[in-house]
Amino acid sequence: TTLAQHVFNDLRVDEAKFDVKVWVCVSDEFDVFKISRAILEAVTKSADDSRDLEMVHRGMKEELTGKKFLLVLDDVWNENQPKWEEVQKPLVLGVQGSKILVTTRSKEVASTMRSEEYSLQQLQEDDCWKLFAKHAFRGDCTQLNPECKKIGMKIVKKCK
């Protein structure tokens, strides 16, 4: 998620000339209607009162046809391919170069979505400590109390 946020907000992504950039947090429940409506609302930047999926998909088609878009679906757990295909139906009308980025911790989800997979590895403990110390102590570890470092190292080990 953090890496996807950096990509989403990177100026070079803006320079890729996406007409529309959308971020939708999916989480546990992969409800086709709710996700589709969330995408439509993010695209139009307004609430949508559509009562059925067909209306939402029609709105998505109207908004995305002929546009290059970047859609991030964050924290996806759905392994049901027909549900994914239903969400995807109106998205195929975007122009070439449109991208859908999915964040997940499940290889099965990546397979279900037929996506290219990029697995991130856990940071080494030393790198974790440097990152933690940079934010927790504002990068100034020179005057660090040994007890604070000990507690910080415990946090780093627990968080991995």
XYZ file of C-alpha atoms in Angstrom:
160
model
C 0.000 0.000 0.000
C 2.746 2.439 0.934
C 4.658 1.764 -2.280
C 1.454 2.101 -4.315
C 0.774 5.462 -2.623
C 4.211 6.698 -3.615
C 3.650 5.602 -7.208
C 0.155 7.128 -7.270
C 1.457 10.483 -5.989
C 4.706 10.548 -7.973
C 5.033 13.461 -10.402
C 6.333 11.109 -13.086
C 2.993 9.288 -12.942
C 1.253 12.623 -13.509
C 3.575 13.197 -16.450
C 2.360 9.898 -17.927
C -0.719 11.968 -18.784
C -3.415 9.953 -17.055
C -6.750 11.661 -17.605
C -8.126 10.055 -14.461
C -6.430 8.743 -11.315
C -8.557 6.757 -8.851
C -7.739 5.124 -5.520
C -10.263 2.687 -4.008
C -9.698 0.853 -0.734
C -11.326 -2.567 -1.074
C -10.398 -4.538 2.089
C -12.245 -7.668 3.195
C -15.580 -7.614 1.415
C -15.358 -7.657 -2.379
C -18.849 -6.378 -3.127
C -19.036 -5.744 -6.884
C -21.695 -3.036 -6.568
C -19.930 -1.147 -3.742
C -16.539 -1.264 -5.440
C -17.952 -0.215 -8.803
C -19.828 2.659 -7.182
C -16.701 3.715 -5.255
C -14.774 3.820 -8.544
C -17.513 5.877 -10.203
C -17.684 8.297 -7.266
C -13.906 8.730 -7.284
C -13.934 9.403 -11.029
C -16.792 11.909 -10.896
C -15.773 13.314 -7.498
C -19.405 13.228 -6.418
C -21.797 10.887 -4.652
C -23.696 8.442 -6.814
C -27.215 7.348 -5.906
C -27.525 4.562 -8.479
C -29.484 1.640 -7.106
C -28.244 -1.129 -9.371
C -25.011 -2.346 -10.879
C -26.096 -1.736 -14.464
C -26.585 1.988 -13.783
C -23.207 2.241 -12.061
C -21.462 0.423 -14.915
C -23.180 2.668 -17.462
C -21.869 5.701 -15.556
C -18.371 4.235 -15.441
C -18.440 3.572 -19.178
C -19.545 7.158 -19.871
C -16.815 8.578 -17.650
C -13.936 6.330 -18.747
C -14.517 5.703 -22.450
C -11.650 7.190 -24.419
C -9.689 8.193 -21.311
C -6.383 6.941 -20.002
C -6.783 6.050 -16.359
C -4.823 4.759 -13.397
C -6.941 2.761 -10.962
C -5.498 1.518 -7.674
C -7.484 -1.166 -5.874
C -5.928 -1.295 -2.440
C -5.947 -4.258 -0.050
C -7.798 -6.782 -2.199
C -8.637 -10.217 -0.774
C -11.066 -11.475 -3.425
C -10.228 -14.849 -4.976
C -13.510 -15.108 -6.891
C -12.699 -14.534 -10.566
C -16.304 -13.895 -11.751
C -16.618 -11.047 -9.223
C -13.402 -9.476 -10.517
C -14.532 -9.873 -14.127
C -17.805 -8.110 -13.261
C -15.959 -5.120 -11.778
C -13.629 -5.058 -14.773
C -16.331 -4.982 -17.486
C -16.683 -1.184 -17.816
C -12.937 -0.654 -17.370
C -12.001 -2.190 -20.717
C -13.162 0.960 -22.506
C -10.229 3.029 -21.290
C -7.582 3.880 -23.864
C -4.358 1.950 -24.300
C -1.944 2.706 -21.486
C -4.627 2.646 -18.800
C -3.430 0.755 -15.733
C -5.008 -1.103 -12.841
C -2.719 -1.563 -9.851
C -3.817 -3.997 -7.145
C -2.285 -4.281 -3.695
C -2.686 -7.581 -1.890
C -0.839 -9.948 0.382
C -2.224 -13.000 -1.408
C -0.677 -14.773 -4.385
C -4.115 -16.303 -5.064
C -5.604 -12.813 -5.525
C -2.879 -11.924 -8.018
C -3.641 -15.129 -9.887
C -7.395 -14.484 -9.823
C -6.881 -11.014 -11.281
C -4.461 -12.388 -13.881
C -1.994 -9.702 -12.974
C 1.733 -9.394 -13.147
C 3.064 -10.000 -9.663
C 5.683 -7.991 -7.796
C 6.515 -9.446 -4.395
C 8.122 -7.144 -1.871
C 10.593 -8.705 0.524
C 10.902 -7.901 4.196
C 13.540 -5.306 5.052
C 16.700 -6.387 6.828
C 16.659 -5.582 10.551
C 19.361 -2.906 10.181
C 17.372 -1.151 7.445
C 14.212 -1.407 9.578
C 16.042 0.241 12.461
C 17.323 3.080 10.245
C 13.827 3.718 8.910
C 12.272 3.569 12.365
C 14.930 5.830 13.903
C 14.633 8.349 11.081
C 10.939 8.847 11.815
C 10.809 8.221 15.555
C 13.848 10.324 16.405
C 13.792 12.684 13.427
C 17.045 11.194 12.169
C 19.061 12.310 15.205
C 20.326 9.109 16.841
C 23.621 10.592 18.014
C 22.285 11.630 21.424
C 19.926 8.681 21.758
C 19.312 7.360 25.241
C 20.322 3.636 25.366
C 16.948 2.759 26.893
C 15.132 4.438 23.987
C 17.244 2.499 21.507
C 16.502 -0.749 23.349
C 12.746 -0.068 23.226
C 13.018 1.019 19.586
C 14.801 -2.215 18.654
C 12.035 -4.223 20.345
C 9.463 -2.363 18.245
C 11.479 -2.977 15.067
C 11.751 -6.719 15.826
C 8.041 -6.995 16.584
C 6.992 -5.124 13.438
C 9.516 -6.964 11.229
